[in-house]
C-alpha atoms as a PDB file:
ATOM      1  CA  MET A   1     136.902  81.357  21.827  1.00  0.00           C
ATOM      2  CA  GLU A   2     138.812  80.607  24.529  1.00  0.00           C
ATOM      3  CA  ASN A   3     137.475  84.565  26.124  1.00  0.00           C
ATOM      4  CA  ALA A   4     133.771  83.132  25.598  1.00  0.00           C
ATOM      5  CA  ALA A   5     134.663  80.023  27.675  1.00  0.00           C
ATOM      6  CA  ILE A   6     136.833  80.887  30.392  1.00  0.00           C
ATOM      7  CA  PHE A   7     133.498  83.766  31.168  1.00  0.00           C
ATOM      8  CA  SER A   8     131.318  81.312  31.067  1.00  0.00           C
ATOM      9  CA  VAL A   9     131.955  77.550  31.255  1.00  0.00           C
ATOM     10  CA  PHE A  10     133.127  77.462  35.317  1.00  0.00           C
ATOM     11  CA  PRO A  11     130.225  79.604  36.206  1.00  0.00           C
ATOM     12  CA  VAL A  12     127.320  78.609  33.929  1.00  0.00           C
ATOM     13  CA  LEU A  13     128.463  74.826  35.793  1.00  0.00           C
ATOM     14  CA  VAL A  14     129.254  76.495  39.690  1.00  0.00           C
ATOM     15  CA  VAL A  15     125.400  77.655  39.518  1.00  0.00           C
ATOM     16  CA  PHE A  16     123.592  74.879  37.987  1.00  0.00           C
ATOM     17  CA  ALA A  17     125.499  72.798  41.037  1.00  0.00           C
ATOM     18  CA  GLY A  18     123.843  75.096  43.797  1.00  0.00           C
ATOM     19  CA  ALA A  19     120.514  75.866  41.996  1.00  0.00           C
ATOM     20  CA  SER A  20     120.530  71.726  41.668  1.00  0.00           C
ATOM     21  CA  ASP A  21     121.801  71.064  45.123  1.00  0.00           C
ATOM     22  CA  LEU A  22     119.278  74.323  46.773  1.00  0.00           C
ATOM     23  CA  LEU A  23     115.889  72.209  44.930  1.00  0.00           C
ATOM     24  CA  THR A  24     117.388  68.949  44.906  1.00  0.00           C
ATOM     25  CA  MET A  25     119.747  68.840  47.844  1.00  0.00           C
ATOM     26  CA  THR A  26     121.706  66.255  45.369  1.00  0.00           C
ATOM     27  CA  ILE A  27     124.690  67.471  42.985  1.00  0.00           C
ATOM     28  CA  PRO A  28     124.983  65.676  39.381  1.00  0.00           C
ATOM     29  CA  ASN A  29     128.109  63.368  39.485  1.00  0.00           C
ATOM     30  CA  ARG A  30     127.541  64.985  36.470  1.00  0.00           C
ATOM     31  CA  VAL A  31     128.806  68.671  37.422  1.00  0.00           C
ATOM     32  CA  SER A  32     131.424  67.405  38.942  1.00  0.00           C
ATOM     33  CA  ILE A  33     132.881  65.531  35.860  1.00  0.00           C
ATOM     34  CA  LEU A  34     132.801  68.350  33.966  1.00  0.00           C
ATOM     35  CA  LEU A  35     133.893  71.199  35.978  1.00  0.00           C
ATOM     36  CA  ILE A  36     136.990  68.614  35.260  1.00  0.00           C
ATOM     37  CA  LEU A  37     137.564  68.190  31.694  1.00  0.00           C
ATOM     38  CA  ALA A  38     136.649  71.445  31.015  1.00  0.00           C
ATOM     39  CA  PHE A  39     139.517  71.863  33.613  1.00  0.00           C
ATOM     40  CA  GLY A  40     141.891  69.966  31.731  1.00  0.00           C
ATOM     41  CA  LEU A  41     140.689  71.308  28.574  1.00  0.00           C
ATOM     42  CA  MET A  42     141.732  75.566  29.507  1.00  0.00           C
ATOM     43  CA  GLY A  43     144.246  74.254  31.145  1.00  0.00           C
ATOM     44  CA  VAL A  44     145.363  73.661  27.594  1.00  0.00           C
ATOM     45  CA  LEU A  45     144.616  75.880  25.629  1.00  0.00           C
ATOM     46  CA  ALA A  46     145.576  78.453  28.813  1.00  0.00           C
ATOM     47  CA  GLY A  47     148.746  77.259  27.213  1.00  0.00           C
ATOM     48  CA  PHE A  48     149.838  75.424  31.509  1.00  0.00           C
ATOM     49  CA  SER A  49     153.065  74.519  32.539  1.00  0.00           C
ATOM     50  CA  VAL A  50     154.311  71.470  34.570  1.00  0.00           C
ATOM     51  CA  GLN A  51     154.428  73.678  37.544  1.00  0.00           C
ATOM     52  CA  GLU A  52     151.549  75.252  36.434  1.00  0.00           C
ATOM     53  CA  TRP A  53     149.954  71.954  35.674  1.00  0.00           C
ATOM     54  CA  GLY A  54     151.493  70.963  39.674  1.00  0.00           C
ATOM     55  CA  ILE A  55     149.243  73.441  41.202  1.00  0.00           C
ATOM     56  CA  HIS A  56     145.981  72.966  40.193  1.00  0.00           C
ATOM     57  CA  LEU A  57     146.406  69.376  40.967  1.00  0.00           C
ATOM     58  CA  LEU A  58     147.293  69.867  43.981  1.00  0.00           C
ATOM     59  CA  GLY A  59     144.405  72.614  44.894  1.00  0.00           C
ATOM     60  CA  GLY A  60     142.084  69.105  43.820  1.00  0.00           C
ATOM     61  CA  ALA A  61     143.899  67.374  46.364  1.00  0.00           C
ATOM     62  CA  ALA A  62     144.287  69.293  49.163  1.00  0.00           C
ATOM     63  CA  VAL A  63     140.660  69.954  49.408  1.00  0.00           C
ATOM     64  CA  PHE A  64     139.314  66.468  48.086  1.00  0.00           C
ATOM     65  CA  LEU A  65     141.461  64.862  51.233  1.00  0.00           C
ATOM     66  CA  PRO A  66     139.857  66.211  54.047  1.00  0.00           C
ATOM     67  CA  CYS A  67     136.379  66.882  52.054  1.00  0.00           C
ATOM     68  CA  PHE A  68     136.878  62.386  51.368  1.00  0.00           C
ATOM     69  CA  ILE A  69     137.164  61.954  55.165  1.00  0.00           C
ATOM     70  CA  MET A  70     134.189  64.388  55.913  1.00  0.00           C
ATOM     71  CA  PHE A  71     131.717  62.728  53.795  1.00  0.00           C
ATOM     72  CA  PHE A  72     132.475  59.257  55.410  1.00  0.00           C
ATOM     73  CA  LEU A  73     132.207  60.945  59.018  1.00  0.00           C
ATOM     74  CA  GLY A  74     128.838  62.320  58.140  1.00  0.00           C
ATOM     75  CA  TRP A  75     129.807  65.526  58.083  1.00  0.00           C
ATOM     76  CA  MET A  76     129.306  66.529  55.317  1.00  0.00           C
ATOM     77  CA  GLY A  77     127.358  65.364  51.082  1.00  0.00           C
ATOM     78  CA  GLY A  78     129.507  63.624  48.565  1.00  0.00           C
ATOM     79  CA  GLY A  79     128.326  65.828  46.115  1.00  0.00           C
ATOM     80  CA  ASP A  80     128.943  68.890  48.284  1.00  0.00           C
ATOM     81  CA  ALA A  81     132.271  66.869  48.408  1.00  0.00           C
ATOM     82  CA  LYS A  82     133.253  66.003  44.802  1.00  0.00           C
ATOM     83  CA  VAL A  83     131.981  69.910  43.452  1.00  0.00           C
ATOM     84  CA  ALA A  84     134.146  71.513  46.325  1.00  0.00           C
ATOM     85  CA  SER A  85     137.431  69.164  44.197  1.00  0.00           C
ATOM     86  CA  ALA A  86     136.553  70.508  41.563  1.00  0.00           C
ATOM     87  CA  ILE A  87     136.096  73.512  41.663  1.00  0.00           C
ATOM     88  CA  ALA A  88     139.384  73.611  44.169  1.00  0.00           C
ATOM     89  CA  LEU A  89     141.136  72.380  40.748  1.00  0.00           C
ATOM     90  CA  TRP A  90     140.379  75.648  38.667  1.00  0.00           C
ATOM     91  CA  PHE A  91     142.037  77.934  41.523  1.00  0.00           C
ATOM     92  CA  GLY A  92     145.484  75.580  42.197  1.00  0.00           C
ATOM     93  CA  PHE A  93     147.370  75.547  45.135  1.00  0.00           C
ATOM     94  CA  GLY A  94     147.629  79.926  46.317  1.00  0.00           C
ATOM     95  CA  ALA A  95     145.696  83.092  47.772  1.00  0.00           C
ATOM     96  CA  SER A  96     142.582  81.906  45.397  1.00  0.00           C
ATOM     97  CA  LEU A  97     142.078  78.248  46.615  1.00  0.00           C
ATOM     98  CA  THR A  98     142.744  80.529  50.942  1.00  0.00           C
ATOM     99  CA  GLN A  99     139.815  83.373  49.246  1.00  0.00           C
ATOM    100  CA  PHE A 100     137.397  80.235  48.043  1.00  0.00           C
ATOM    101  CA  LEU A 101     137.630  77.762  51.618  1.00  0.00           C
ATOM    102  CA  LEU A 102     137.577  81.451  53.746  1.00  0.00           C
ATOM    103  CA  LEU A 103     134.014  82.764  52.068  1.00  0.00           C
ATOM    104  CA  THR A 104     132.728  79.450  51.886  1.00  0.00           C
ATOM    105  CA  THR A 105     133.380  79.110  55.438  1.00  0.00           C
ATOM    106  CA  ILE A 106     131.087  81.974  55.510  1.00  0.00           C
ATOM    107  CA  TYR A 107     128.284  82.506  53.896  1.00  0.00           C
ATOM    108  CA  GLY A 108     127.690  78.638  54.820  1.00  0.00           C
ATOM    109  CA  MET A 109     127.450  79.526  58.080  1.00  0.00           C
ATOM    110  CA  ALA A 110     124.717  82.340  57.043  1.00  0.00           C
ATOM    111  CA  LEU A 111     123.289  79.742  55.265  1.00  0.00           C
ATOM    112  CA  THR A 112     123.084  77.231  58.158  1.00  0.00           C
ATOM    113  CA  LEU A 113     122.157  80.234  60.100  1.00  0.00           C
ATOM    114  CA  GLY A 114     119.061  81.274  57.763  1.00  0.00           C
ATOM    115  CA  ILE A 115     117.863  77.742  56.939  1.00  0.00           C
ATOM    116  CA  LEU A 116     118.155  77.252  61.213  1.00  0.00           C
ATOM    117  CA  ALA A 117     116.204  79.525  62.049  1.00  0.00           C
ATOM    118  CA  PHE A 118     113.333  79.067  58.316  1.00  0.00           C
ATOM    119  CA  ARG A 119     112.811  75.425  60.182  1.00  0.00           C
ATOM    120  CA  LEU A 120     112.038  76.966  63.040  1.00  0.00           C
ATOM    121  CA  ILE A 121     108.733  78.708  61.157  1.00  0.00           C
ATOM    122  CA  PRO A 122     106.035  76.175  62.405  1.00  0.00           C
ATOM    123  CA  VAL A 123     103.473  76.527  60.053  1.00  0.00           C
ATOM    124  CA  LEU A 124     104.165  77.826  56.537  1.00  0.00           C
ATOM    125  CA  PRO A 125     102.207  79.615  54.974  1.00  0.00           C
ATOM    126  CA  GLY A 126      99.966  78.860  51.891  1.00  0.00           C
ATOM    127  CA  PHE A 127     101.916  79.479  49.403  1.00  0.00           C
ATOM    128  CA  CYS A 128     105.067  76.993  50.139  1.00  0.00           C
ATOM    129  CA  LEU A 129     103.405  74.578  50.465  1.00  0.00           C
ATOM    130  CA  GLY A 130     102.739  73.489  46.695  1.00  0.00           C
ATOM    131  CA  GLN A 131     106.910  73.654  46.314  1.00  0.00           C
ATOM    132  CA  GLY A 132     107.833  70.141  47.375  1.00  0.00           C
ATOM    133  CA  TRP A 133     112.017  71.827  47.423  1.00  0.00           C
ATOM    134  CA  LEU A 134     111.069  74.619  49.888  1.00  0.00           C
ATOM    135  CA  LEU A 135     109.232  71.772  51.815  1.00  0.00           C
ATOM    136  CA  LYS A 136     112.101  69.383  51.646  1.00  0.00           C
ATOM    137  CA  LEU A 137     114.186  72.795  53.062  1.00  0.00           C
ATOM    138  CA  HIS A 138     112.189  73.564  56.148  1.00  0.00           C
ATOM    139  CA  ASP A 139     111.839  70.049  56.652  1.00  0.00           C
ATOM    140  CA  LYS A 140     114.881  69.507  59.712  1.00  0.00           C
ATOM    141  CA  GLN A 141     115.303  66.174  59.022  1.00  0.00           C
ATOM    142  CA  THR A 142     117.115  67.359  56.149  1.00  0.00           C
ATOM    143  CA  GLY A 143     121.659  68.819  55.868  1.00  0.00           C
ATOM    144  CA  ILE A 144     121.318  71.857  54.550  1.00  0.00           C
ATOM    145  CA  PRO A 145     122.584  72.111  51.360  1.00  0.00           C
ATOM    146  CA  TYR A 146     126.070  72.977  51.233  1.00  0.00           C
ATOM    147  CA  GLY A 147     126.557  73.237  47.857  1.00  0.00           C
ATOM    148  CA  ILE A 148     124.997  76.266  47.533  1.00  0.00           C
ATOM    149  CA  ALA A 149     126.976  78.600  50.156  1.00  0.00           C
ATOM    150  CA  ILE A 150     130.113  75.906  47.907  1.00  0.00           C
ATOM    151  CA  SER A 151     128.746  78.110  44.803  1.00  0.00           C
ATOM    152  CA  ALA A 152     128.535  81.139  46.121  1.00  0.00           C
ATOM    153  CA  ALA A 153     132.384  81.476  46.833  1.00  0.00           C
ATOM    154  CA  ALA A 154     132.724  79.512  43.955  1.00  0.00           C
ATOM    155  CA  LEU A 155     131.620  82.688  42.157  1.00  0.00           C
ATOM    156  CA  HIS A 156     133.347  85.476  43.952  1.00  0.00           C
ATOM    157  CA  THR A 157     136.435  84.122  43.981  1.00  0.00           C
ATOM    158  CA  TYR A 158     136.871  83.340  39.771  1.00  0.00           C
ATOM    159  CA  SER A 159     136.533  87.292  39.627  1.00  0.00           C
ATOM    160  CA  SER A 160     139.221  88.257  41.162  1.00  0.00           C
ATOM    161  CA  SER A 161     141.455  84.588  40.127  1.00  0.00           C
ATOM    162  CA  ALA A 162     144.385  83.642  37.776  1.00  0.00           C
ATOM    163  CA  TRP A 163     142.019  82.841  34.694  1.00  0.00           C
ATOM    164  CA  PHE A 164     141.073  86.795  34.515  1.00  0.00           C
ATOM    165  CA  ASP A 165     145.039  87.603  33.821  1.00  0.00           C
ATOM    166  CA  LEU A 166     144.600  85.791  31.373  1.00  0.00           C
ATOM    167  CA  LEU A 167     142.279  87.609  29.159  1.00  0.00           C
ATOM    168  CA  SER A 168     144.993  90.538  29.320  1.00  0.00           C
END
């Protein structure tokens, strides 16, 4: 049962966060809350030591503080900041967190450039006009759904994280 949870809970929540940001430009608070609660349960099931709890909490805090500042300055959405911090909690303060942050930056740059190029299209084709999420994505006044990059980086990093060491 624990193995099934390791393989499914985190990825499902992360995919939901990215899809929600793409389609609605928001990441519901419940996704971040569920990521935190699931992490807590998985940590208990894995028998984390006090040191392991501390490393994971430090990872979450290390991402939360700069994300909160970027949110406060208007550079980042609140949902992005919360979900990135909840994901960082899963990776802890170490190599996986570094990989996650680096990939988030790379994927975020590619996403931003792609959306900016998409927004250069003056008139969308007719089949796009009935898709509210595409119209919103095309709108130059709308932000970038960075949760997509955060989610992609989290999924990319997850399979090489310490969680998969628990399976062996």
